[in-house]
Structure formats: C-alpha cells, structure tokens
Short mmCIF file of C-alpha atoms in Angstrom, two decimals:
data_model
loop_
_atom_site.label_atom_id
_atom_site.label_comp_id
_atom_site.label_asym_id
_atom_site.label_seq_id
_atom_site.Cartn_x
_atom_site.Cartn_y
_atom_site.Cartn_z
CA UNK A 1 20.14 1.70 4.79
CA UNK A 2 16.56 2.83 4.77
CA UNK A 3 15.41 6.62 4.46
CA UNK A 4 11.63 7.05 5.02
CA UNK A 5 10.97 10.50 3.23
CA UNK A 6 8.03 12.84 4.02
CA UNK A 7 7.75 15.94 1.40
CA UNK A 8 6.87 19.42 2.04
CA UNK A 9 3.66 21.38 1.21
CA UNK A 10 3.28 19.86 -2.25
CA UNK A 11 3.09 16.49 -0.76
CA UNK A 12 4.25 14.78 -4.21
CA UNK A 13 7.61 13.59 -3.28
CA UNK A 14 9.01 15.19 -6.79
CA UNK A 15 11.21 17.63 -4.89
CA UNK A 16 13.26 14.95 -3.45
CA UNK A 17 14.44 13.97 -6.94
CA UNK A 18 17.90 15.80 -6.51
CA UNK A 19 18.39 14.62 -3.33
CA UNK A 20 17.71 10.95 -4.15
CA UNK A 21 20.23 11.24 -6.96
CA UNK A 22 23.11 12.51 -4.53
CA UNK A 23 22.27 9.42 -2.11
CA UNK A 24 24.85 6.53 -2.58
CA UNK A 25 23.42 3.25 -3.33
CA UNK A 26 23.64 2.16 0.16
CA UNK A 27 20.86 4.42 1.29
CA UNK A 28 17.21 3.09 0.08
CA UNK A 29 14.99 6.09 -0.07
CA UNK A 30 11.20 5.61 0.29
CA UNK A 31 8.97 8.62 -0.34
CA UNK A 32 5.40 8.59 1.40
CA UNK A 33 3.23 11.09 -0.61
CA UNK A 34 -0.10 12.90 0.26
CA UNK A 35 -3.33 12.90 -1.37
CA UNK A 36 -3.41 15.51 -3.80
CA UNK A 37 -7.15 16.16 -4.52
CA UNK A 38 -8.44 15.35 -0.94
CA UNK A 39 -8.04 17.67 1.90
CA UNK A 40 -6.69 15.87 4.86
CA UNK A 41 -5.55 17.23 8.34
CA UNK A 42 -2.21 16.33 10.04
CA UNK A 43 -3.88 13.91 12.23
CA UNK A 44 -5.60 12.17 8.85
CA UNK A 45 -2.35 11.93 7.56
CA UNK A 46 -0.86 10.55 10.41
CA UNK A 47 -3.62 7.74 9.95
CA UNK A 48 -2.69 7.40 6.02
CA UNK A 49 1.00 7.22 6.43
CA UNK A 50 1.57 5.05 9.75
CA UNK A 51 0.59 1.88 7.82
CA UNK A 52 3.01 2.63 4.94
CA UNK A 53 5.95 2.69 7.41
CA UNK A 54 8.80 -0.25 7.22
CA UNK A 55 8.06 -2.80 9.86
CA UNK A 56 10.88 -5.34 9.12
CA UNK A 57 13.80 -3.00 8.88
CA UNK A 58 15.32 -0.31 10.68
CA UNK A 59 14.83 3.23 9.19
CA UNK A 60 15.51 7.01 9.70
CA UNK A 61 12.38 9.43 9.12
CA UNK A 62 13.00 12.77 7.22
CA UNK A 63 10.15 15.39 7.30
CA UNK A 64 10.98 18.48 5.08
CA UNK A 65 9.17 21.75 5.90
CA UNK A 66 5.44 21.11 6.02
CA UNK A 67 6.25 17.46 6.80
CA UNK A 68 8.42 18.09 9.68
CA UNK A 69 5.19 18.27 11.90
CA UNK A 70 3.96 15.06 10.48
CA UNK A 71 7.25 13.25 11.14
CA UNK A 72 6.91 14.36 14.78
CA UNK A 73 3.55 12.97 15.03
CA UNK A 74 4.56 9.71 13.66
CA UNK A 75 7.89 9.55 15.91
CA UNK A 76 5.84 10.04 19.11
CA UNK A 77 3.75 6.83 18.27
CA UNK A 78 7.05 5.04 18.35
CA UNK A 79 6.47 2.87 15.43
CA UNK A 80 8.70 -0.25 15.14
CA UNK A 81 11.97 0.16 13.54
CA UNK A 82 12.31 4.01 13.78
CA UNK A 83 15.96 4.89 14.94
CA UNK A 84 16.45 8.41 13.91
CA UNK A 85 14.52 11.54 12.95
CA UNK A 86 15.72 14.20 10.48
CA UNK A 87 13.84 17.64 10.50
CA UNK A 88 14.75 19.56 7.45
CA UNK A 89 13.87 23.66 7.25
CA UNK A 90 10.69 22.83 9.41
CA UNK A 91 8.83 23.74 12.80
CA UNK A 92 6.70 22.77 15.64
CA UNK A 93 4.52 25.90 15.63
CA UNK A 94 3.54 28.38 13.19
CA UNK A 95 7.07 29.34 11.58
CA UNK A 96 6.00 32.97 11.83
CA UNK A 97 5.06 33.68 15.35
CA UNK A 98 3.51 36.67 14.77
CA UNK A 99 0.47 35.22 12.98
CA UNK A 100 -2.40 34.48 14.87
CA UNK A 101 -4.28 31.42 14.50
CA UNK A 102 -7.30 33.34 13.69
CA UNK A 103 -5.63 34.14 10.29
CA UNK A 104 -6.05 30.35 8.84
CA UNK A 105 -9.67 31.18 7.75
CA UNK A 106 -8.14 33.88 5.32
CA UNK A 107 -6.16 31.43 3.54
CA UNK A 108 -8.49 30.38 0.40
CA UNK A 109 -8.10 27.98 -2.26
CA UNK A 110 -8.68 31.10 -4.59
CA UNK A 111 -5.10 32.39 -3.80
CA UNK A 112 -3.43 28.96 -5.05
CA UNK A 113 -4.70 29.16 -8.67
CA UNK A 114 -1.56 31.23 -9.10
CA UNK A 115 0.96 28.95 -7.15
CA UNK A 116 2.94 27.61 -9.80
CA UNK A 117 3.98 31.04 -11.11
CA UNK A 118 4.50 32.32 -7.40
CA UNK A 119 6.43 29.11 -6.58
CA UNK A 120 8.71 30.00 -9.51
CA UNK A 121 9.10 33.57 -8.06
CA UNK A 122 10.02 32.41 -4.60
CA UNK A 123 12.64 29.87 -5.91
CA UNK A 124 14.36 32.45 -7.70
CA UNK A 125 14.31 35.18 -4.78
CA UNK A 126 15.90 32.43 -2.73
CA UNK A 127 19.17 33.19 -4.65
CA UNK A 128 19.81 29.53 -5.09
CA UNK A 129 17.39 28.65 -7.59
CA UNK A 130 18.21 26.80 -10.94
CA UNK A 131 15.80 25.90 -13.78
CA UNK A 132 15.63 22.27 -12.53
CA UNK A 133 14.33 23.45 -9.16
CA UNK A 134 11.85 25.96 -10.77
CA UNK A 135 10.51 23.11 -13.06
CA UNK A 136 10.37 20.82 -10.27
CA UNK A 137 8.38 23.24 -7.73
CA UNK A 138 5.88 24.14 -10.77
CA UNK A 139 5.38 20.37 -11.47
CA UNK A 140 4.88 19.52 -7.74
CA UNK A 141 2.39 22.36 -6.72
CA UNK A 142 0.36 22.04 -10.34
CA UNK A 143 -0.44 18.61 -9.62
CA UNK A 144 -2.01 19.32 -6.11
CA UNK A 145 -5.62 20.90 -5.79
CA UNK A 146 -5.54 24.61 -4.78
CA UNK A 147 -7.97 23.59 -2.15
CA UNK A 148 -5.73 20.88 -0.91
CA UNK A 149 -2.73 23.62 -0.86
CA UNK A 150 -4.88 26.10 1.14
CA UNK A 151 -5.99 23.69 3.82
CA UNK A 152 -2.33 22.61 4.41
CA UNK A 153 -1.45 26.17 4.90
CA UNK A 154 -4.26 26.81 7.50
CA UNK A 155 -2.89 23.67 9.09
CA UNK A 156 0.54 25.11 9.40
CA UNK A 157 -0.89 28.13 10.79
CA UNK A 158 -2.61 26.22 13.69
CA UNK A 159 -0.18 23.54 14.27
CA UNK A 160 1.38 22.73 17.59
CA UNK A 161 3.40 19.70 17.92
CA UNK A 162 5.95 20.71 20.95
CA UNK A 163 4.33 17.96 23.11
CA UNK A 164 5.33 15.43 20.00
CA UNK A 165 8.86 16.95 19.92
CA UNK A 166 9.24 16.14 23.67
CA UNK A 167 8.13 12.75 23.58
CA UNK A 168 10.15 11.70 20.30
CA UNK A 169 12.27 8.49 21.48
CA UNK A 170 14.87 8.82 18.95
CA UNK A 171 18.11 10.91 18.04
CA UNK A 172 16.94 14.13 16.01
CA UNK A 173 18.99 15.66 13.37
CA UNK A 174 17.77 19.34 12.06
CA UNK A 175 19.09 20.67 9.05
CA UNK A 176 18.77 24.28 9.03
CA UNK A 177 19.04 26.62 5.86
CA UNK A 178 21.04 29.80 6.94
CA UNK A 179 18.93 32.20 4.51
CA UNK A 180 15.61 30.93 5.18
CA UNK A 181 12.97 33.18 5.10
CA UNK A 182 10.08 30.87 4.94
CA UNK A 183 11.21 29.23 8.20
CA UNK A 184 13.37 31.71 9.92
CA UNK A 185 15.95 30.70 12.38
CA UNK A 186 13.56 31.25 15.36
CA UNK A 187 12.24 28.20 14.58
CA UNK A 188 15.10 26.11 15.31
CA UNK A 189 15.70 28.48 18.69
CA UNK A 190 12.60 26.99 19.96
CA UNK A 191 12.87 23.59 18.98
CA UNK A 192 16.62 23.76 20.92
CA UNK A 193 15.02 25.21 23.98
CA UNK A 194 12.55 22.15 24.23
CA UNK A 195 15.06 19.51 23.00
CA UNK A 196 18.79 20.65 23.77
CA UNK A 197 20.01 17.48 22.57
CA UNK A 198 19.14 18.21 19.00
CA UNK A 199 22.00 17.78 16.59
CA UNK A 200 22.21 20.71 14.07
CA UNK A 201 23.70 21.09 10.67
CA UNK A 202 23.84 24.47 9.09
CA UNK A 203 23.85 24.81 5.34
CA UNK A 204 24.23 27.91 3.21
CA UNK A 205 21.11 27.98 1.19
CA UNK A 206 17.24 29.34 1.27
CA UNK A 207 14.38 27.45 2.25
CA UNK A 208 14.75 24.64 -0.50
CA UNK A 209 17.67 23.15 1.15
CA UNK A 210 17.42 19.50 -0.09
CA UNK A 211 17.06 20.74 -3.74
CA UNK A 212 19.57 23.59 -3.94
CA UNK A 213 22.15 21.82 -1.80
CA UNK A 214 21.41 18.12 -2.74
CA UNK A 215 24.87 16.90 -2.50
CA UNK A 216 25.76 18.59 0.66
CA UNK A 217 22.42 17.62 2.10
CA UNK A 218 22.86 14.24 1.04
CA UNK A 219 26.31 13.77 2.79
CA UNK A 220 24.86 14.83 6.13
CA UNK A 221 21.76 12.69 5.86
CA UNK A 222 23.79 9.76 5.00
CA UNK A 223 26.32 10.42 7.60
CA UNK A 224 23.25 10.43 10.00
CA UNK A 225 21.30 7.66 8.99
CA UNK A 226 24.62 5.21 9.15
CA UNK A 227 25.19 6.50 12.63
CA UNK A 228 21.78 5.62 13.85
CA UNK A 229 21.31 2.45 12.17
CA UNK A 230 24.54 1.27 12.89
CA UNK A 231 24.36 1.83 16.62
CA UNK A 232 21.29 -0.05 16.83
CA UNK A 233 18.93 2.34 18.76
CA UNK A 234 15.46 1.86 17.57
CA UNK A 235 11.85 1.67 18.92
CA UNK A 236 10.71 -1.96 19.27
CA UNK A 237 7.51 -3.45 20.76
CA UNK A 238 6.49 -6.39 22.17
CA UNK A 239 3.17 -6.91 23.38
CA UNK A 240 2.36 -4.08 26.03
CA UNK A 241 6.17 -3.67 26.73
CA UNK A 242 7.74 -0.61 25.04
CA UNK A 243 11.61 0.22 25.05
CA UNK A 244 14.17 2.29 23.10
#
C-alpha cells in the first residue's frame, strides 16, 4: 500500500520519521519534499510535485499542516491512481481567521533567523514534546532558508483552497489534534461545512500530531489507506474521459 507524504512548513520530510517508523511493512511511504533555498508559491509547488506522484499504482495522499492546501490542489487535478486523501492538522484558508490578508507583507525573513529556538519552545509548550521532536523540528527548520520560511507563512495567510476541497474526487480523512492552537478546531468545522462527508479522527495531541502521537496516527492512517486501496476507488484517466 503506497502512502505519499507532503510535509508541513519546513518542507523537508524529516518530521515524518517517527510516523514512518510506526507504519507496518505493508505501507510504503513516499515523502515528496519542497525546495529548501528557493521561494515557491503553492502553485509553483504544485508544478514541482505533480510529476513525482505515482502513476502505476494506487495510493493515498497525506498533507500535513502547510502541506494540506497543496494536497487539495493536487487532488483537484484528479491524478492517476489517487484513491484517498488525508488532511492532518491543516486548513483550507488562513488558520486564524482574524488575520487579514494584508498582514502577509509583515512577515519578513529576519524573523526566521530565530526559528530553531522558537520551534523548540513551540514544541515544549505543546505539552506532548519529547527531546526527539524538539531535535527534529530544529533540524528541519535549520536547513531551510529564512526567506523560504517567510514566504510560506505569507502563502498560508493568503491561501484559499475551498474550491479544491469541493472538487476533491476521493474520500477524505481529517486527523485533528484536540489541543491544537496552531490550527484551531474552527478549521475542521469550516471543512465539515463544505464537505460533510469528510471522515474525522480526533487524537489528544498538540499540533505536531504525527510526531507526538506517531503510533496512534499510524494506526489511523493505515486503516484508512487499507480501506481506500482495497475498495478500488481511484481516479483514472483515459484520453478525454475522466471517471472515479
């Protein structure tokens, strides 16, 4: 069973290490990371990631946090073989609705030179932190250009993928961290209003759910992946014909 992983803000895929260790041997994860030194928009990432998706086997796509909108953009293109989508602690519009789009220009690279220590603090205050998670966050963010991190935050402030959510042609699972202050519960409520058919799995955790509750997350993910791939529901294309 193939599981394609799209990382969060760091874009490195390093933070998937705890989850991948907990997945059984029947699930084959494929992490698609983002450029670390080049500023890219969501639409530019779409163009970079799309050619890397599997084309000869069914798979489930997972978008974590920042990667959620990208996963929805990809799903809306109806790629060959896609049979399910997992959204983990993510959003379809700016996760804090009170932040105006005009605030995006206030996010500058200089703020991210302190990103590694700030990331550690965020993990500690998340209550579910461990030294391993703190180290992973620091490793991931330290390898990414501050200009890239700032640009990604600006993209989050301006993002709106409600149309892509509505157009998603495959079953969706949302994994919610119940103590998430980075992406509050209002984000799931917004998604459910748009797509009442979304399946929800709630896990007691802070935002870094796939890291702090890796074993539980792996169980939830594996069950969904197995159900979708075994059901044979996937997006296929033949010439101008498209069907689900």
